[in-house]
Short mmCIF file of C-alpha atoms in Angstrom, two decimals:
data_model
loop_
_atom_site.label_atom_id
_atom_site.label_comp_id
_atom_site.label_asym_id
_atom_site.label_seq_id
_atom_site.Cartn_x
_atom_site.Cartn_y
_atom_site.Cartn_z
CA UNK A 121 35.07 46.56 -31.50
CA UNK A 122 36.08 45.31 -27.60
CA UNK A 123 31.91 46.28 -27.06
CA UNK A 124 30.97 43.31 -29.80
CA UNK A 125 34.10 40.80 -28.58
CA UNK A 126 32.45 41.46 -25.26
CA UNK A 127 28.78 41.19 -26.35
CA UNK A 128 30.04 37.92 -28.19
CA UNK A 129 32.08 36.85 -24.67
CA UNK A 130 28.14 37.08 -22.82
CA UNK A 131 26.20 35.39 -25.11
CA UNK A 132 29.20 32.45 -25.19
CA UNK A 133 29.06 32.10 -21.71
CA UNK A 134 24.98 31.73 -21.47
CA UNK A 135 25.43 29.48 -23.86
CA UNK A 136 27.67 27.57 -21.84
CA UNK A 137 25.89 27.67 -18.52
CA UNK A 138 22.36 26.96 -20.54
CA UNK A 139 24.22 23.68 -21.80
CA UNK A 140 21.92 21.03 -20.36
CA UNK A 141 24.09 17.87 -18.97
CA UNK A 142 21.17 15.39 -19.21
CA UNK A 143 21.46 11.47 -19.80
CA UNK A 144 20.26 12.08 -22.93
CA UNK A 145 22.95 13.99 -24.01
CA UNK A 146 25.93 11.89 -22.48
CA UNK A 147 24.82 9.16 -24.41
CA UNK A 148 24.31 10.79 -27.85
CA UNK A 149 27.36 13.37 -27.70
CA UNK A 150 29.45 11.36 -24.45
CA UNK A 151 32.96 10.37 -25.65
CA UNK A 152 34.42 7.27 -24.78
CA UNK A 153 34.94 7.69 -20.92
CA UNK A 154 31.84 9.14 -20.58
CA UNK A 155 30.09 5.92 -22.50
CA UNK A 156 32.16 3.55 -20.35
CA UNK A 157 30.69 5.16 -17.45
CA UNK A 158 27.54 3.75 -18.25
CA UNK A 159 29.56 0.64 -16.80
CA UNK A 160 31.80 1.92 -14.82
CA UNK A 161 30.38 4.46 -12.55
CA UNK A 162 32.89 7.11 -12.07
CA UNK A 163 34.86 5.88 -15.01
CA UNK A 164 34.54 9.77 -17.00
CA UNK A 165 35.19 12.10 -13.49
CA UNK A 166 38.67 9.90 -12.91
CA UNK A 167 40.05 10.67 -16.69
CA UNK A 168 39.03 14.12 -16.04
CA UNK A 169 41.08 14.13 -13.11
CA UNK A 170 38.23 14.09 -11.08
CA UNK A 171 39.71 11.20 -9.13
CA UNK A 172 38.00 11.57 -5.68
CA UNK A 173 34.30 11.77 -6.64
CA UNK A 174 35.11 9.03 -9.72
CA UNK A 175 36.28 6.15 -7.06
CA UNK A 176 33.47 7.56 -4.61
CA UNK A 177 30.46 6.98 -7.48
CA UNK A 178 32.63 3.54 -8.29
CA UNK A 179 32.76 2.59 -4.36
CA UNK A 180 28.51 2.94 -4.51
CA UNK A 181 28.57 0.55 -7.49
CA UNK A 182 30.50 -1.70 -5.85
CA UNK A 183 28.63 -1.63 -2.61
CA UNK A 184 25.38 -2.51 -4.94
CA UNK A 185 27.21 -4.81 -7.04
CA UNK A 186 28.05 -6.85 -3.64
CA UNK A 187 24.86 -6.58 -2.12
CA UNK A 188 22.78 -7.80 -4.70
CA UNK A 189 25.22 -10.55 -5.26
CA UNK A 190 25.07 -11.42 -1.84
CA UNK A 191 21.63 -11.09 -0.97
CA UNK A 192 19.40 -8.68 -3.42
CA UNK A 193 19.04 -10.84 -6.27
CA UNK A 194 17.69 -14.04 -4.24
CA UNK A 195 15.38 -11.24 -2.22
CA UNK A 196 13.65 -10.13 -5.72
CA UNK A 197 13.55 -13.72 -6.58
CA UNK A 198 11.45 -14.77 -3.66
CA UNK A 199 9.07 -11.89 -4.02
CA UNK A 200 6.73 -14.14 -6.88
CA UNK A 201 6.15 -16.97 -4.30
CA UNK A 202 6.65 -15.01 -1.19
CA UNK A 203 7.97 -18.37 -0.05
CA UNK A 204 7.14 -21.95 -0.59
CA UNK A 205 8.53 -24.03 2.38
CA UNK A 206 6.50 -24.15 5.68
CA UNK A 207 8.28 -25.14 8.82
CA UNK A 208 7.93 -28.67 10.29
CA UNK A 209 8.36 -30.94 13.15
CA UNK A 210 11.23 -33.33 12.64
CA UNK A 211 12.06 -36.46 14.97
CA UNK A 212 15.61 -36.12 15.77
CA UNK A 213 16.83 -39.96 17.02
CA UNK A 214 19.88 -38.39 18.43
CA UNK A 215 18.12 -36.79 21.15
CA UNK A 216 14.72 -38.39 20.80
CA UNK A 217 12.60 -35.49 20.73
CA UNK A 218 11.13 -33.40 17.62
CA UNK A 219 12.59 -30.60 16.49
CA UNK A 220 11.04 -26.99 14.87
CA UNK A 221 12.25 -26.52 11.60
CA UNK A 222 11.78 -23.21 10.44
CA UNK A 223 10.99 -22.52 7.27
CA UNK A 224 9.91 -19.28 5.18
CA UNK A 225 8.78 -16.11 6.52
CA UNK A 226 6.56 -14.30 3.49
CA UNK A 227 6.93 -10.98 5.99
CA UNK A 228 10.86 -10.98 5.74
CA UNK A 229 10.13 -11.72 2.37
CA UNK A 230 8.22 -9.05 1.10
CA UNK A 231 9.75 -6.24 3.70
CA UNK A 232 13.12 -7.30 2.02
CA UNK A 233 12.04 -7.30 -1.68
CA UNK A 234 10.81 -4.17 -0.91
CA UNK A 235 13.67 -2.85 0.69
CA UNK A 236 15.62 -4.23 -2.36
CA UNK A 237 14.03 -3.14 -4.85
CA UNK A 238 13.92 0.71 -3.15
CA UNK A 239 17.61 0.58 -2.87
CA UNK A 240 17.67 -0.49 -6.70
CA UNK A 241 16.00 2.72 -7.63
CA UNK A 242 17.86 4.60 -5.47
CA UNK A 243 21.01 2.79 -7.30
CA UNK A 244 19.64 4.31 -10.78
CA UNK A 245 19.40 7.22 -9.39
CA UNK A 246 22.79 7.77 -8.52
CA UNK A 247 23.89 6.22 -11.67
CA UNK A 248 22.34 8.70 -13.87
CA UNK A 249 23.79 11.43 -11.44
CA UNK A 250 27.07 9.81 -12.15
CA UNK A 251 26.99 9.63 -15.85
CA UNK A 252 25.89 13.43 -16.08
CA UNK A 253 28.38 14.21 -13.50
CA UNK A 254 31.22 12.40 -16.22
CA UNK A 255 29.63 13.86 -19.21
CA UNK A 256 29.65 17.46 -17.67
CA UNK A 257 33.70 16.94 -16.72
CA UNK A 258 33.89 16.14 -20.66
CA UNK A 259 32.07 18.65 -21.67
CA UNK A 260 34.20 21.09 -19.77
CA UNK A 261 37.46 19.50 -20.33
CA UNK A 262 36.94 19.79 -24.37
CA UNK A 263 36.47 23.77 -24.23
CA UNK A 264 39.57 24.41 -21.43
CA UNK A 265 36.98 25.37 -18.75
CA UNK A 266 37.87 24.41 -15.45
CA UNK A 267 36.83 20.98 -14.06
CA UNK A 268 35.30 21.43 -10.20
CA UNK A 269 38.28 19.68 -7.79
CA UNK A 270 36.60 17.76 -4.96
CA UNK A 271 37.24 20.29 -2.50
CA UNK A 272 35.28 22.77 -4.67
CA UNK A 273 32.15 20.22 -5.26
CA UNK A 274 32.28 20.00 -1.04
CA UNK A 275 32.37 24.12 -1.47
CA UNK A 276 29.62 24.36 -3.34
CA UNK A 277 27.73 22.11 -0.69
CA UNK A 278 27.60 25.11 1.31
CA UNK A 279 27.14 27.76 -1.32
CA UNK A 280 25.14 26.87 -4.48
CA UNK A 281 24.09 23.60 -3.49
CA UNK A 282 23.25 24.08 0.21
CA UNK A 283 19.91 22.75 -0.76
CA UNK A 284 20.85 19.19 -1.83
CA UNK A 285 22.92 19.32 1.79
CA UNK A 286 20.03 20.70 4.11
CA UNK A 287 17.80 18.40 2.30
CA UNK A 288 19.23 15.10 2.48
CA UNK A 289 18.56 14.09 5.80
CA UNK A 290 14.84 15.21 6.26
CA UNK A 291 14.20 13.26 2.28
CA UNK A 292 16.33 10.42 4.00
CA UNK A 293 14.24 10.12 7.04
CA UNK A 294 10.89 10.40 4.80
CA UNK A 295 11.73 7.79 2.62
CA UNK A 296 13.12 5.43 5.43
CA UNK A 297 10.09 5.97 7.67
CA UNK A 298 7.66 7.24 5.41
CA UNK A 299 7.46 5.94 2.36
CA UNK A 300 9.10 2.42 2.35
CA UNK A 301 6.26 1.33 5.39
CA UNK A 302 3.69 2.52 3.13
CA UNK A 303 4.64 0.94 0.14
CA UNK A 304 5.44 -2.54 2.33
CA UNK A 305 1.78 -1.28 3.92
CA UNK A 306 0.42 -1.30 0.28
CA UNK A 307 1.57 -4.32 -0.78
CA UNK A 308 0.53 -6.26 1.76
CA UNK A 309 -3.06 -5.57 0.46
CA UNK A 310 -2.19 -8.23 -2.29
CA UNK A 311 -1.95 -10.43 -0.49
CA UNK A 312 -3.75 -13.10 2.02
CA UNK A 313 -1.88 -12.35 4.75
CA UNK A 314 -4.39 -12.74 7.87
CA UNK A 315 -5.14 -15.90 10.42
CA UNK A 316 -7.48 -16.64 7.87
CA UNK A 317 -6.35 -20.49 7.08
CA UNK A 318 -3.59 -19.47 9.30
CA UNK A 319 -1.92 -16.92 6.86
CA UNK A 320 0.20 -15.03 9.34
CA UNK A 321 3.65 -17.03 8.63
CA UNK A 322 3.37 -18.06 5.11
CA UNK A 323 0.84 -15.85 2.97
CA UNK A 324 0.37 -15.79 -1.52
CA UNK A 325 -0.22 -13.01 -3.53
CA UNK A 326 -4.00 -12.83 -4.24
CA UNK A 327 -4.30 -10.30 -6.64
CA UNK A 328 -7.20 -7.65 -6.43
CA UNK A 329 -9.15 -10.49 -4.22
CA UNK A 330 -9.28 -7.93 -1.13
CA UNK A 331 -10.41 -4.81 -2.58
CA UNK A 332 -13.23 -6.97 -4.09
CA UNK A 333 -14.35 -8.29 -0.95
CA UNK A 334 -14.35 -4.79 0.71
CA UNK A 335 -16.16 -3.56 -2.23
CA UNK A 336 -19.02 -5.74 -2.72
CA UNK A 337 -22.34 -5.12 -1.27
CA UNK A 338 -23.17 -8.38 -0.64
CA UNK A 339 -20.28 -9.87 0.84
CA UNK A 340 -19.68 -9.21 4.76
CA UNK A 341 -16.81 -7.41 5.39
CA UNK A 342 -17.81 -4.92 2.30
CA UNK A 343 -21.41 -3.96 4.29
CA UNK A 344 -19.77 -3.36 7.18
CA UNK A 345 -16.73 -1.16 5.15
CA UNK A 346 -19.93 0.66 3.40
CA UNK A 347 -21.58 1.11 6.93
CA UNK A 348 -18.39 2.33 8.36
CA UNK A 349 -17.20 4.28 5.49
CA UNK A 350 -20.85 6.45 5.58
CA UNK A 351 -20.60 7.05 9.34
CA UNK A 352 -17.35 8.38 8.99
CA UNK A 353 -18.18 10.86 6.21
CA UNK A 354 -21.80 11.56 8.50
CA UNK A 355 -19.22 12.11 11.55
CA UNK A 356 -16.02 14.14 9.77
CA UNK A 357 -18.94 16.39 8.49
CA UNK A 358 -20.87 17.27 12.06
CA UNK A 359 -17.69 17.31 13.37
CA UNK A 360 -15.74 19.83 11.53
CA UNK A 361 -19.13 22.00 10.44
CA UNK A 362 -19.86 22.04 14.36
CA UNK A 363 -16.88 22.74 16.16
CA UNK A 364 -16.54 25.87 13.27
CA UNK A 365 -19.66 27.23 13.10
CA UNK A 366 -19.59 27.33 17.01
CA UNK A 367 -16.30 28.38 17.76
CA UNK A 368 -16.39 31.10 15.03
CA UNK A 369 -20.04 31.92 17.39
CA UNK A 370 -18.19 31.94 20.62
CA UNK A 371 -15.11 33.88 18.99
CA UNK A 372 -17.61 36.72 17.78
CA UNK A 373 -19.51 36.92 20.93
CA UNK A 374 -16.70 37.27 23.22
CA UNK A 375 -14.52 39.52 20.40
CA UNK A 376 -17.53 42.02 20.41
CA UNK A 377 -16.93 45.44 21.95
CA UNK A 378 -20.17 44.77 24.38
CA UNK A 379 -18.56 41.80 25.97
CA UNK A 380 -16.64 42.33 29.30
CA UNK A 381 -13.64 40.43 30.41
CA UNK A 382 -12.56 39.44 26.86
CA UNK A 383 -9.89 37.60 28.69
CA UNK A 384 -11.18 35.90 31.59
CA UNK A 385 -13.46 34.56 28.76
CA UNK A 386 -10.95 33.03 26.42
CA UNK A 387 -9.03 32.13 29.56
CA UNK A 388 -12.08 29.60 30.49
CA UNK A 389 -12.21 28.15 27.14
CA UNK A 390 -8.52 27.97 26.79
CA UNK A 391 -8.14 26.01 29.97
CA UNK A 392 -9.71 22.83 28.67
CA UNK A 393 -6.35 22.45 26.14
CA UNK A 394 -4.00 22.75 28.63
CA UNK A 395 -5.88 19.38 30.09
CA UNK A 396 -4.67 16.55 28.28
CA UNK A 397 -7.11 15.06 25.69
CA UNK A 398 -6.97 11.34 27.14
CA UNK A 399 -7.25 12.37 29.88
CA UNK A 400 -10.76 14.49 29.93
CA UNK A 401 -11.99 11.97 27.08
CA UNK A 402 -11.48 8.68 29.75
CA UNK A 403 -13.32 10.97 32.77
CA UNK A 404 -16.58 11.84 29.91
CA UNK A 405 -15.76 7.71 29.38
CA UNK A 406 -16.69 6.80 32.71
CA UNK A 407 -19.11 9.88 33.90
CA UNK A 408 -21.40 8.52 31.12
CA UNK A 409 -21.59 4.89 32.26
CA UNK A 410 -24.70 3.45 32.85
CA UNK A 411 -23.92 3.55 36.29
CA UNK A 412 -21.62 7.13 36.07
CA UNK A 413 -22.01 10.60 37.49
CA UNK A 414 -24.12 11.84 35.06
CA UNK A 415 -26.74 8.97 35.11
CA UNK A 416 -26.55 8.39 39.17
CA UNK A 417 -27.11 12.17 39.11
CA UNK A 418 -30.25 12.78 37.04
CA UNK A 419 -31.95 9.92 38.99
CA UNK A 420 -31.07 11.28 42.55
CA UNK A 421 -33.12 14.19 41.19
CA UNK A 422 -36.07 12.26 40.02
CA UNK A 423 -35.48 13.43 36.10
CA UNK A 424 -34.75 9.90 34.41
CA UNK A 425 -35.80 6.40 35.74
CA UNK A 426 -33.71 4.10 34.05
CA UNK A 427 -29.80 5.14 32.70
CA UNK A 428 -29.51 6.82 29.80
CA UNK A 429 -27.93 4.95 27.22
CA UNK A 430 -25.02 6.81 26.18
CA UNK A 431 -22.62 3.85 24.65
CA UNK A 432 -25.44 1.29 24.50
CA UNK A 433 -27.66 2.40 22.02
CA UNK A 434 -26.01 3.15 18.71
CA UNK A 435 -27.90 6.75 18.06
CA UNK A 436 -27.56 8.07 21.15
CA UNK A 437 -23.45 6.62 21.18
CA UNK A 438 -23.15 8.72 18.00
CA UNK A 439 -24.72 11.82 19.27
CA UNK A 440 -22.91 11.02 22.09
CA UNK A 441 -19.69 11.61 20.96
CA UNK A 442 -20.26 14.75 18.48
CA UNK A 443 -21.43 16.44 21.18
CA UNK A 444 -18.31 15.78 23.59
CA UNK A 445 -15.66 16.39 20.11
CA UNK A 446 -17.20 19.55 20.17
CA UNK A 447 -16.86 20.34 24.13
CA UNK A 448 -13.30 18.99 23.00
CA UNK A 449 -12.57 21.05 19.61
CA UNK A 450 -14.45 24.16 19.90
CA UNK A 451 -11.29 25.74 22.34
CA UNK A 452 -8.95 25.07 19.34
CA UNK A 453 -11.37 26.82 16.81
CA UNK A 454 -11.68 30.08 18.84
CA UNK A 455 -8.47 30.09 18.69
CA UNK A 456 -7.74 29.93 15.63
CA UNK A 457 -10.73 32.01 14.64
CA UNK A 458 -9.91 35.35 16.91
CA UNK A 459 -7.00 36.54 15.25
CA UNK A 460 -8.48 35.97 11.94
CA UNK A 461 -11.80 38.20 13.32
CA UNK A 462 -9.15 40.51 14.64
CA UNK A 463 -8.13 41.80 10.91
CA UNK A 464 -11.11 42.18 9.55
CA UNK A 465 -11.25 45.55 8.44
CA UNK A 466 -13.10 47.69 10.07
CA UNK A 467 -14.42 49.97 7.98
CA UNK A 468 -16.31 47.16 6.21
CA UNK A 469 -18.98 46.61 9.72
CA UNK A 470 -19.45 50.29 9.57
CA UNK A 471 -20.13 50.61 5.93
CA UNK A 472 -23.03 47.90 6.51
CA UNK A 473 -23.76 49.80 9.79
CA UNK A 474 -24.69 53.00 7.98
CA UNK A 475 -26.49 50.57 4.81
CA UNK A 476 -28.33 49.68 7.60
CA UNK A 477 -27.79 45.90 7.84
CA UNK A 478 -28.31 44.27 10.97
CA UNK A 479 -26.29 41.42 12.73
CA UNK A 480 -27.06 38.25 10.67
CA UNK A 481 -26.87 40.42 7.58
CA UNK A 482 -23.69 41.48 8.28
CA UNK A 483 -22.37 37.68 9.45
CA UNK A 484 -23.48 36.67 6.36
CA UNK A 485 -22.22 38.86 3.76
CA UNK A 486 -18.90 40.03 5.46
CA UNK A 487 -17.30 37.63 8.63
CA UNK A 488 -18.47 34.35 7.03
CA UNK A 489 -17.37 34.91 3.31
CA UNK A 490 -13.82 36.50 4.87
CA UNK A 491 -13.42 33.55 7.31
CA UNK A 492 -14.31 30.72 4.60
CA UNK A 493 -11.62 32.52 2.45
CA UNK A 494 -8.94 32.44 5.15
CA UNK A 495 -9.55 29.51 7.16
CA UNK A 496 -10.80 26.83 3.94
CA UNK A 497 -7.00 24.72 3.97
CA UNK A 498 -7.63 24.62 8.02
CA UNK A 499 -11.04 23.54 7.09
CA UNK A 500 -9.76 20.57 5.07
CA UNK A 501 -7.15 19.90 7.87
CA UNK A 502 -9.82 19.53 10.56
CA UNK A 503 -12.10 17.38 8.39
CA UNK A 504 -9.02 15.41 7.57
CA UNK A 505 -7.91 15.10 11.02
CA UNK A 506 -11.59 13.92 12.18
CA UNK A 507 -11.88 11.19 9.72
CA UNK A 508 -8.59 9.88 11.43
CA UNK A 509 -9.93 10.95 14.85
CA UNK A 510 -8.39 7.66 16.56
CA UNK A 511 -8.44 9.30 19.98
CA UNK A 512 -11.99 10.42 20.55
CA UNK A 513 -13.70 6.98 19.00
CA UNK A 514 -11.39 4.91 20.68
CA UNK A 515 -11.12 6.43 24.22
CA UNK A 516 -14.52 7.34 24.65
CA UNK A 517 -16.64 5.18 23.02
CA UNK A 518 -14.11 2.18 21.91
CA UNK A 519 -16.43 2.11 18.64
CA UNK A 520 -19.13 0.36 20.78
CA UNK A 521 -22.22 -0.56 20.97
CA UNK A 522 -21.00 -3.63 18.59
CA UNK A 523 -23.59 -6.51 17.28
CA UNK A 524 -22.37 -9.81 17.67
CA UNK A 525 -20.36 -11.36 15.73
CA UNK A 526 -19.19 -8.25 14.02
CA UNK A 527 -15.72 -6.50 13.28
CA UNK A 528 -16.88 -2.94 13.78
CA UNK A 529 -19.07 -1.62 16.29
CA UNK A 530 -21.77 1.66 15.61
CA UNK A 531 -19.44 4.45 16.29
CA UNK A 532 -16.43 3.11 14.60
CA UNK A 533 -14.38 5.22 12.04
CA UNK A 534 -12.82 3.63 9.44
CA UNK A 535 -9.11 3.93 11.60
CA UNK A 536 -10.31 2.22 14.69
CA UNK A 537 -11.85 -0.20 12.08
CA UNK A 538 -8.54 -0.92 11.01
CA UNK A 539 -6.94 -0.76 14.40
CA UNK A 540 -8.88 -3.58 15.46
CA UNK A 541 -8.87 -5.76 11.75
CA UNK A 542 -5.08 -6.29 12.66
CA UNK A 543 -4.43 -5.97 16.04
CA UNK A 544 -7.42 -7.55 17.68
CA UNK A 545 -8.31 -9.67 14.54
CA UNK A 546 -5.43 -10.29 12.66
CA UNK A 547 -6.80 -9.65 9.30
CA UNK A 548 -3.62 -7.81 8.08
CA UNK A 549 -4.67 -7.56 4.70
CA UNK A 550 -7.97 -6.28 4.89
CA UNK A 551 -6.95 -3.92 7.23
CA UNK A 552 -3.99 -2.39 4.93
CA UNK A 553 -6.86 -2.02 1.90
CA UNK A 554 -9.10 -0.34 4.51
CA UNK A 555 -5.75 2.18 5.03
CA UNK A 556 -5.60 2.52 1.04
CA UNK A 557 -9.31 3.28 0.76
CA UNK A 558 -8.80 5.97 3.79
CA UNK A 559 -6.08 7.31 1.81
CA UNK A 560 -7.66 7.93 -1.40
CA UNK A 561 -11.38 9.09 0.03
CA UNK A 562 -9.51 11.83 1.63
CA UNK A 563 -6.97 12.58 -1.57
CA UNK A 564 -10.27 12.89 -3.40
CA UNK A 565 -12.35 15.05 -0.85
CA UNK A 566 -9.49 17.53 0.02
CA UNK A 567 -8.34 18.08 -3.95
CA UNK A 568 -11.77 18.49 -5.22
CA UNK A 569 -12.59 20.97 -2.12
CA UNK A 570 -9.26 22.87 -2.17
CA UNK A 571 -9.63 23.52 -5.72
CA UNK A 572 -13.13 24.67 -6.18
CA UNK A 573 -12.62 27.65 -3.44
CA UNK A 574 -11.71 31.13 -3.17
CA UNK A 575 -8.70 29.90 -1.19
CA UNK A 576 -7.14 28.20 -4.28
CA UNK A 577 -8.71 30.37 -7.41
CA UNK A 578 -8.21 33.92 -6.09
CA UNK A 579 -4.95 33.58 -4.31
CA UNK A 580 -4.20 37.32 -4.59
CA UNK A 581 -7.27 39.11 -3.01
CA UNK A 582 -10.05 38.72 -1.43
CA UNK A 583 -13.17 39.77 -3.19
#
């Protein structure tokens, strides 16, 4: 008999914990504290003597309550126009001289809609926390079971929900300087905000105008996003395939037991990180100048007439920098590459040994497969990292050689595109749809990669 009360006593109290305290819930089975909540945040934890976390939740309304009284509401309003009144010059008799007057700023604008409106979903947030948090002080308060004090909530902090406490500053910081500039970033791409018809104070939304004229073939801007856009992919791929396939090279010929002075070896190639990459990319900057070390060099010994056009011409530019990203990257891919060759079992190079399978044989069907399966996410890394390879483009070549009267020069990625459409050239918005299209050409490469290899569908093992 005390074995079934006690079965009985279990299955009650999974019952209980399994009790879902949704939304949902409080407003279908919520009594009448719990519904006033809805209104009152807070309202349901006082009644159930809950009375420091109720007038905290009720504080947080008010703090919205006065802040969108004060200024929120008249922020969202403004976001439509984005402003209407342009500053002037006014003659002021008094002192006989004209006066500025300012008028509105569509940047303060927009950055405070969107701020606004962020802190309004954060506001719903909380509010649904707090009319859960009512409902499951009801709940508990019907059946006798005891109601969390708000010492024991600040308990829990540390126990059950250390989580929520370790993880509120790092989400804090992400949203405050993460995702609030990109969504302000995004927005601006609807709009006409550029010097344009002088568009930098006072700017309309324009719709899906931009993304148009980036898109279409025939327009300007959208050959040179096409032009820049295919050079990037042509560049992220030689790259990334490059500074592998030849570090994974040097890694193998310096990790065989033949080679001497494994260390020295790795030493040498190692040294070129500890150099700063600025630094070593501005000295390649100005040793290939038409009138540089290299070129003053080569016709001291009689091998080249004129200079050789390294930044000039836009083939040789592009070649040009591959070739010193790779001098660059290749240290950081034998790196990365040696420890992986390292734990390659070994048994598997002398089962092909006695199959009799030479060297390329055994590359082929044993290190390459194993290091594709390891190193594929570092893969998609280092092709996402050269796509956005600011420093190399920028330092060495500065995205040159650049026809006249154009935006983007030969060797310019689609970041240092954008770099210059707002800093040098002011075209804000064109340069935040350029971001967006970065964004989702790499979303699109990395998920559809990622998910058709070994990496991703045979987690487990390697086969």
């Amino acid at each position: 008999m005390s074995n079934s009360a006690e079965k009985k006593g279990r299955k009650k109290r999974v019952n209980y914990f399994a009790t879902p305290y949704t939304v949902t819930n409080a407003v279908k089975e919520g009594g009448v504290a719990t519904k006033l909540s809805m209104l009152i945040m807070g309202f349901g934890n006082i009644v159930h003597k809950q009375i420091i976390k109720g007038l905290l939740f009720l504080a947080l309304e008010v703090c919205y309550l006065f802040f969108m009284i004060k200024n929120g509401f008249h922020c969202i309003a403004m976001l439509p126009s984005l402003g209407d009144n342009a500053g002037e010059e006014v003659w002021n008799e008094a002192k006989g001289i004209y006066e500025y007057t300012a008028g509105d700023n569509s940047i303060l604008i927009l950055l405070y809609g969107v701020v606004t409106i962020a802190i309004t979903v954060l506001f719903v947030l909380l509010w649904r926390t707090a009319l859960k948090s009512s409902y499951k002080a009801e709940y508990l308060s019907r059946r006798n079971l005891h109601v969390n004090s708000f010492v024991e909530d600040v308990k829990d902090l540390f126990n059950e929900n250390l989580h929520k406490l370790l993880m509120f500053l790092p989400f804090a910081g992400i949203l405050v300087f993460t995702i609030l500039p990109l969504i302000y970033m995004i927005t601006m791409a609807f709009t006409n905000y550029s010097k344009v018809d002088n568009h930098l104070l006072l700017f309309d939304w324009v719709g899906l105008e931009n993304f148009a004229k980036v898109l279409n073939f025939k327009d300007s801007i959208g050959q040179i996003f096409w032009s820049v856009l295919g050079w990037t992919i042509i560049w992220a791929i030689f790259a990334t395939g490059l500074n592998y396939i030849f570090g994974m090279i040097l890694a193998i010929v310096i990790n065989r037991q033949g080679t001497r002075f494994k260390a020295f070896w790795r030493f040498c190639f190692v040294l070129s990180i500890a150099v700063p990459q600025f630094v070593s990319l501005l000295i390649m900057r100005t040793c290939l100048q038409p009138e540089g070390a290299v070129n003053v060099l080569l016709k001291n010994l009689g091998i080249i007439d004129t200079s050789l056009p390294f930044f000039t011409n836009a083939t040789w530019a592009r070649v040009t920098v591959i070739v010193i990203n790779c001098w660059v990257g290749i240290p950081y891919t034998l790196l990365q590459v040696t420890g992986i060759l390292q734990n390659i079992p070994a048994e598997l190079y002398e089962s092909a040994k006695v199959d009799g399978a030479n060297a390329v044989v055994t590359f082929f069907k044993i290190t390459l497969p194993y290091m594709l399966f390891v190193t594929t996410p570092y893969l998609i890394t280092q092709f996402t990292g050269n796509v956005n390879n600011f420093n190399v483009i920028y330092l060495l070549s500065g995205g040159n050689p650049t026809p006249v009267g154009s935006t983007a020069g030969k060797t310019d990625l689609l970041v240092t595109w954008l770099y210059k459409l707002t800093i040098d050239q002011q075209y804000y918005n064109l340069g935040a749809v350029i971001g967006i299209m970065t964004f989702i050409v790499l979303a699109i490469v990395a998920l559809v990669t990622y998910r058709n290899t070994g990496s991703y569908k045979n987690e487990e093992e390697f086969m």
